[in-house]
Amino acid sequence: MKNKKILVTGADGFIGSHLTEILVNMDAEVTALSQYNSFNYWGNLEDLPNLDEVKVVSGDIRDAAFCRNIIKDQDIVFNLAALIAIPYSYIAPDAYIDTNVKGALNVAQAAREHGTERVIQISTSEVYGTACYVPIDEKHPLQPQSPYSASKIGADNIAMSFFHAFEVPITIARPFNTYGPRQSARAVIPTIISQIAAGMEEVMLGDLTATRDFNYVTDTCRGLIALAQSEKTIGEVVNIGSNYEISISDVFNKINKIMKKNAIVKQDPKRIRPQGSEVFRLWCDNTKIKELCGFTPEFDIDKGLEKTIEWFLDSKNLSKYKQGIYNV
């Protein structure tokens, strides 16, 4: 990555900010796209210790002309810009199509026009829906169980069509559930940690029986970079995961134990997905990324949770979370 000109869209988000930080530490020339707002606020980028080495650009992935402008002269594009909250996709599905599908199209069009060296289109394990078989490999059927997952299936297919039709060097990266510092409370792990850290004895959650393949954010970013560094991944869909399955209930118990608390769970009806939309089981088969890139995760769930909890216990970080509000 040294001296490569790299654009990270969605850099102001959770994974994007970590990816930006890691790439700068690898001596890449990073341009970070933050969604435009009149406050000149750059989201999670504000917390980067090496922000002065990042070129931050404000704009909107939905604007095709803007995408053509920022992608010009870039060697690699990591497209993380997306709306990702599943509950909000029930409320505003149009916004998910505009941002996720049209955004992927704009990036692919601009990369084709400028002859970009590599494009990594970030997908999600949600496109698989509830597992038909486990572990889930890249040949697993795609099941649009929410407007969000449908929009990401569309984005993946738009991106891949540019590989087949125009030979744009695109890779679809499909991370399973990522967690770690800076993640919003719309995700379950920061929801649990932030409530317990705030002294709440009853933690409000949704379905506890669902299982996930959780991955510490540094591992997800390392996986994305490994995909960009390998010629073998061009035109491929590749999972990023740990090949380890755990229930939400067991994650809650682990966090309770690490934090040395005795909190209990109270189920909040607002946090329950519609029956046909709940993804009850996700378990990653990570064979392909191992074979193509030699990539393996470094963090197990216990080590990752310990580092995440440590970050949340810093009062400066915890103060950013509103524990009494369901974060859609």
Coordinates of C-alpha atoms in Angstrom, one line a residue:
M1 CA 0.0 0.0 0.0
K2 CA 3.0 2.3 0.3
N3 CA 2.6 5.5 -1.8
K4 CA -0.6 4.1 -3.4
K5 CA -3.3 6.7 -3.9
I6 CA -6.3 5.3 -2.1
L7 CA -9.9 6.6 -1.8
V8 CA -12.0 5.3 1.1
T9 CA -15.7 6.2 0.7
G10 CA -17.7 6.1 3.9
A11 CA -14.5 6.9 5.7
D12 CA -16.4 8.8 8.4
G13 CA -18.1 5.6 9.4
F14 CA -17.1 2.8 11.8
I15 CA -15.1 0.4 9.5
G16 CA -14.1 3.2 7.1
S17 CA -12.4 5.2 9.8
H18 CA -10.4 2.2 11.0
L19 CA -9.4 1.3 7.4
T20 CA -8.3 4.9 6.8
E21 CA -6.2 4.9 9.9
I22 CA -4.5 1.6 9.0
L23 CA -3.8 2.6 5.4
V24 CA -2.2 5.9 6.5
N25 CA 0.0 3.8 8.9
M26 CA 1.0 1.8 5.8
D27 CA 2.2 5.0 4.1
A28 CA -0.6 5.2 1.6
E29 CA -1.8 8.5 0.3
V30 CA -5.4 8.4 1.6
T31 CA -8.3 10.5 0.5
A32 CA -11.2 10.0 2.9
L33 CA -14.8 10.8 1.8
S34 CA -17.1 12.1 4.5
Q35 CA -20.7 12.7 3.8
Y36 CA -21.3 16.4 3.3
N37 CA -22.9 18.3 6.1
S38 CA -23.0 22.1 6.8
F39 CA -21.3 21.6 10.2
N40 CA -18.0 20.4 8.6
Y41 CA -18.2 17.4 10.8
W42 CA -16.2 14.3 9.7
G43 CA -17.8 11.7 12.0
N44 CA -15.4 9.0 13.2
L45 CA -12.5 10.5 11.3
E46 CA -12.5 13.2 14.0
D47 CA -11.0 10.6 16.4
L48 CA -8.1 9.5 14.2
P49 CA -4.6 10.2 15.8
N50 CA -3.2 10.6 12.3
L51 CA -5.9 12.7 10.8
D52 CA -3.4 15.4 9.7
E53 CA -2.1 12.9 7.2
V54 CA -5.4 12.3 5.6
K55 CA -7.0 14.3 2.8
V56 CA -10.7 14.6 3.9
V57 CA -13.2 15.4 1.2
S58 CA -16.9 16.1 1.9
G59 CA -19.5 15.0 -0.6
D60 CA -22.1 12.5 -1.6
I61 CA -21.7 9.1 -3.2
R62 CA -25.1 9.6 -4.9
D63 CA -23.7 12.3 -7.1
A64 CA -22.2 10.8 -10.3
A65 CA -20.2 13.9 -11.3
F66 CA -18.8 14.2 -7.8
C67 CA -17.7 10.5 -7.9
R68 CA -16.0 11.0 -11.3
N69 CA -14.1 13.9 -9.8
I70 CA -12.8 12.2 -6.6
I71 CA -11.9 8.9 -8.2
K72 CA -9.8 10.5 -10.9
D73 CA -6.1 9.7 -10.3
Q74 CA -6.8 7.2 -7.5
D75 CA -5.1 3.8 -7.7
I76 CA -7.5 1.9 -5.4
V77 CA -11.0 2.6 -4.2
F78 CA -12.6 1.0 -1.1
N79 CA -16.3 1.7 -1.4
L80 CA -17.7 1.6 2.1
A81 CA -20.2 4.4 1.6
A82 CA -23.7 2.9 2.4
L83 CA -26.7 3.1 4.6
I84 CA -26.5 0.0 6.8
A85 CA -29.1 0.1 9.6
I86 CA -31.6 -2.7 8.9
P87 CA -34.5 -1.2 11.0
Y88 CA -34.2 2.2 9.2
S89 CA -34.4 0.4 5.8
Y90 CA -38.0 -0.6 6.8
I91 CA -38.8 3.1 7.1
A92 CA -36.8 4.6 4.2
P93 CA -36.1 1.9 1.6
D94 CA -35.8 4.5 -1.2
A95 CA -32.8 6.1 0.5
Y96 CA -31.1 2.7 0.6
I97 CA -31.5 2.2 -3.2
D98 CA -30.3 5.7 -3.9
T99 CA -27.2 5.4 -1.7
N100 CA -26.2 1.7 -1.9
V101 CA -27.2 0.8 -5.5
K102 CA -26.8 4.1 -7.2
G103 CA -23.6 4.8 -5.2
A104 CA -22.1 1.5 -6.3
L105 CA -23.0 2.3 -9.9
N106 CA -21.4 5.8 -9.7
V107 CA -18.2 4.3 -8.3
A108 CA -18.0 1.6 -11.0
Q109 CA -18.8 4.1 -13.7
A110 CA -16.0 6.4 -12.5
A111 CA -13.5 3.6 -12.1
R112 CA -14.2 2.4 -15.6
E113 CA -13.8 6.0 -17.0
H114 CA -10.5 6.6 -15.2
G115 CA -9.0 3.1 -15.5
T116 CA -8.8 2.7 -11.7
E117 CA -6.3 -0.1 -10.7
R118 CA -8.6 -1.8 -8.1
V119 CA -12.1 -1.4 -6.7
I120 CA -13.1 -3.1 -3.5
Q121 CA -16.9 -3.0 -3.2
I122 CA -17.9 -3.7 0.4
S123 CA -20.9 -6.1 0.7
T124 CA -22.4 -7.7 3.9
S125 CA -23.2 -11.1 5.2
E126 CA -26.8 -10.0 5.4
V127 CA -27.2 -10.7 1.7
Y128 CA -27.2 -14.4 2.6
G129 CA -30.2 -14.2 4.9
T130 CA -30.7 -17.0 7.4
A131 CA -28.3 -19.8 6.6
C132 CA -29.6 -22.6 4.4
Y133 CA -26.4 -24.4 5.3
V134 CA -23.4 -23.7 7.5
P135 CA -20.7 -22.6 7.3
I136 CA -21.8 -20.1 4.6
D137 CA -19.5 -20.0 1.6
E138 CA -19.7 -17.6 -1.3
K139 CA -22.0 -20.0 -3.3
H140 CA -24.7 -19.7 -0.7
P141 CA -28.1 -18.4 -2.1
L142 CA -28.7 -14.7 -1.7
Q143 CA -31.9 -13.9 0.3
P144 CA -33.2 -10.3 0.5
Q145 CA -34.8 -10.5 3.9
S146 CA -34.8 -6.7 4.4
P147 CA -34.7 -3.7 2.1
Y148 CA -31.1 -3.2 3.3
S149 CA -30.0 -6.6 2.2
A150 CA -31.8 -6.2 -1.1
S151 CA -30.0 -3.0 -1.8
K152 CA -26.6 -4.6 -1.1
I153 CA -27.4 -7.5 -3.3
G154 CA -28.2 -4.9 -6.0
A155 CA -25.0 -3.0 -5.3
D156 CA -22.9 -6.2 -5.5
N157 CA -24.5 -7.2 -8.8
I158 CA -24.1 -3.8 -10.4
A159 CA -20.4 -3.8 -9.4
M160 CA -19.8 -7.3 -10.7
S161 CA -21.5 -6.5 -14.0
F162 CA -18.8 -3.9 -14.6
F163 CA -16.2 -6.6 -14.2
H164 CA -17.9 -8.9 -16.7
A165 CA -19.0 -6.3 -19.2
F166 CA -16.1 -3.8 -19.0
E167 CA -13.3 -5.6 -17.2
V168 CA -13.2 -3.2 -14.4
P169 CA -11.0 -4.8 -11.7
I170 CA -13.6 -5.2 -9.0
T171 CA -13.7 -7.5 -6.0
I172 CA -16.8 -8.0 -3.8
A173 CA -15.7 -8.1 -0.2
R174 CA -18.3 -9.7 2.1
P175 CA -17.5 -9.1 5.8
F176 CA -19.5 -10.9 8.4
N177 CA -20.5 -9.0 11.6
T178 CA -17.8 -6.5 12.5
Y179 CA -17.5 -4.9 15.9
G180 CA -15.0 -2.7 17.8
P181 CA -14.3 0.8 19.0
R182 CA -16.3 3.7 17.4
Q183 CA -19.2 1.4 16.3
S184 CA -22.7 2.9 16.6
A185 CA -25.2 1.6 19.1
R186 CA -27.4 0.4 16.2
A187 CA -25.2 -2.8 16.5
V188 CA -25.7 -5.3 19.3
I189 CA -22.2 -5.4 20.9
P190 CA -21.9 -1.6 21.5
T191 CA -25.6 -1.6 22.6
I192 CA -24.7 -4.2 25.3
I193 CA -21.5 -2.6 26.4
S194 CA -22.7 1.0 26.5
Q195 CA -25.8 0.1 28.6
I196 CA -23.8 -1.9 31.1
A197 CA -21.0 0.8 31.2
A198 CA -23.7 3.4 32.0
G199 CA -24.7 1.4 35.0
M200 CA -28.0 0.0 33.6
E201 CA -28.9 -3.2 35.4
E202 CA -31.5 -4.2 32.7
V203 CA -30.1 -4.2 29.2
M204 CA -32.6 -3.7 26.4
L205 CA -32.1 -6.1 23.5
G206 CA -34.0 -7.9 20.7
D207 CA -33.7 -11.6 19.8
L208 CA -31.1 -13.4 21.8
T209 CA -31.2 -16.7 19.9
A210 CA -29.8 -15.4 16.7
T211 CA -26.2 -16.4 16.0
R212 CA -23.5 -14.4 14.3
D213 CA -19.9 -14.7 13.1
F214 CA -18.3 -11.7 14.9
N215 CA -15.1 -10.1 13.7
Y216 CA -13.0 -7.5 15.4
V217 CA -12.7 -4.4 13.2
T218 CA -8.9 -4.6 12.7
D219 CA -9.3 -8.1 11.2
T220 CA -12.0 -6.9 8.8
C221 CA -9.8 -4.1 7.7
R222 CA -6.8 -6.4 7.2
G223 CA -9.0 -8.7 5.2
L224 CA -10.1 -5.8 2.9
I225 CA -6.5 -4.8 2.4
A226 CA -5.5 -8.4 1.6
L227 CA -8.1 -8.5 -1.1
A228 CA -6.8 -5.3 -2.6
Q229 CA -3.3 -6.6 -2.7
S230 CA -4.1 -9.9 -4.4
E231 CA -4.6 -10.2 -8.2
K232 CA -6.4 -13.5 -7.6
T233 CA -9.4 -11.8 -6.1
I234 CA -10.3 -9.7 -9.1
G235 CA -13.8 -10.6 -10.3
E236 CA -14.4 -12.7 -7.1
V237 CA -16.8 -12.5 -4.2
V238 CA -14.9 -13.2 -1.0
N239 CA -16.1 -13.6 2.6
I240 CA -14.3 -12.1 5.5
G241 CA -15.0 -13.9 8.7
S242 CA -13.7 -16.0 11.6
N243 CA -15.5 -19.3 11.0
Y244 CA -16.8 -19.1 14.5
E245 CA -20.5 -18.9 15.5
I246 CA -21.9 -17.5 18.7
S247 CA -25.4 -16.6 19.9
I248 CA -26.3 -13.1 21.0
S249 CA -27.1 -14.5 24.4
D250 CA -23.6 -16.0 24.8
V251 CA -22.1 -12.6 23.7
F252 CA -24.1 -10.9 26.4
N253 CA -22.8 -13.3 29.0
K254 CA -19.2 -12.9 27.9
I255 CA -19.5 -9.1 28.1
N256 CA -21.1 -9.3 31.5
K257 CA -18.3 -11.5 32.7
I258 CA -15.5 -9.3 31.3
M259 CA -17.1 -6.2 32.8
K260 CA -17.6 -8.0 36.1
K261 CA -21.3 -7.1 36.2
N262 CA -24.6 -8.9 36.8
A263 CA -26.8 -7.2 34.4
I264 CA -29.9 -9.0 33.0
V265 CA -31.6 -8.8 29.6
K266 CA -35.0 -7.3 29.1
Q267 CA -36.4 -7.9 25.6
D268 CA -37.6 -4.8 23.9
P269 CA -40.4 -5.4 21.3
K270 CA -39.1 -2.4 19.2
R271 CA -35.8 -4.3 18.7
I272 CA -37.5 -7.4 17.2
R273 CA -37.4 -7.6 13.4
P274 CA -40.4 -8.8 11.5
Q275 CA -40.5 -12.6 11.6
G276 CA -39.7 -13.0 7.9
S277 CA -36.9 -10.4 8.1
E278 CA -34.9 -11.8 11.0
V279 CA -31.6 -13.4 10.0
F280 CA -31.3 -16.2 12.6
R281 CA -28.0 -17.7 11.7
L282 CA -24.8 -16.4 10.1
W283 CA -21.6 -18.5 10.2
C284 CA -18.8 -17.7 7.8
D285 CA -16.8 -20.2 5.7
N286 CA -13.5 -18.2 5.3
T287 CA -11.8 -20.9 3.2
K288 CA -11.7 -18.8 0.1
I289 CA -9.9 -15.8 1.5
K290 CA -7.3 -18.1 3.2
E291 CA -6.7 -19.8 -0.2
L292 CA -6.5 -16.6 -2.3
C293 CA -4.7 -14.3 0.2
G294 CA -3.4 -16.4 3.0
F295 CA -5.5 -14.3 5.3
T296 CA -6.5 -15.5 8.8
P297 CA -8.0 -13.4 11.6
E298 CA -5.8 -12.4 14.6
F299 CA -8.5 -11.7 17.2
D300 CA -10.8 -14.3 18.8
I301 CA -14.0 -13.1 20.3
D302 CA -12.7 -12.8 23.9
K303 CA -9.7 -10.7 22.9
G304 CA -11.8 -8.5 20.6
L305 CA -14.4 -7.9 23.3
E306 CA -11.8 -7.0 25.8
K307 CA -10.3 -4.3 23.5
T308 CA -13.8 -3.0 22.6
I309 CA -14.9 -2.8 26.3
E310 CA -11.7 -1.0 27.2
W311 CA -12.5 1.7 24.6
F312 CA -16.1 2.1 25.8
L313 CA -15.0 2.5 29.4
D314 CA -13.2 5.7 28.6
S315 CA -15.7 8.3 29.7
K316 CA -14.9 10.5 26.7
N317 CA -16.0 7.7 24.3
L318 CA -19.0 6.6 26.4
S319 CA -20.4 10.1 26.5
K320 CA -21.1 9.9 22.7
Y321 CA -23.7 7.2 23.3
K322 CA -27.4 7.7 24.3
Q323 CA -28.1 4.6 26.3
G324 CA -31.8 5.3 27.0
I325 CA -32.7 5.6 23.3
Y326 CA -33.1 2.8 20.8
N327 CA -30.6 3.6 18.1
V328 CA -32.2 2.7 14.8

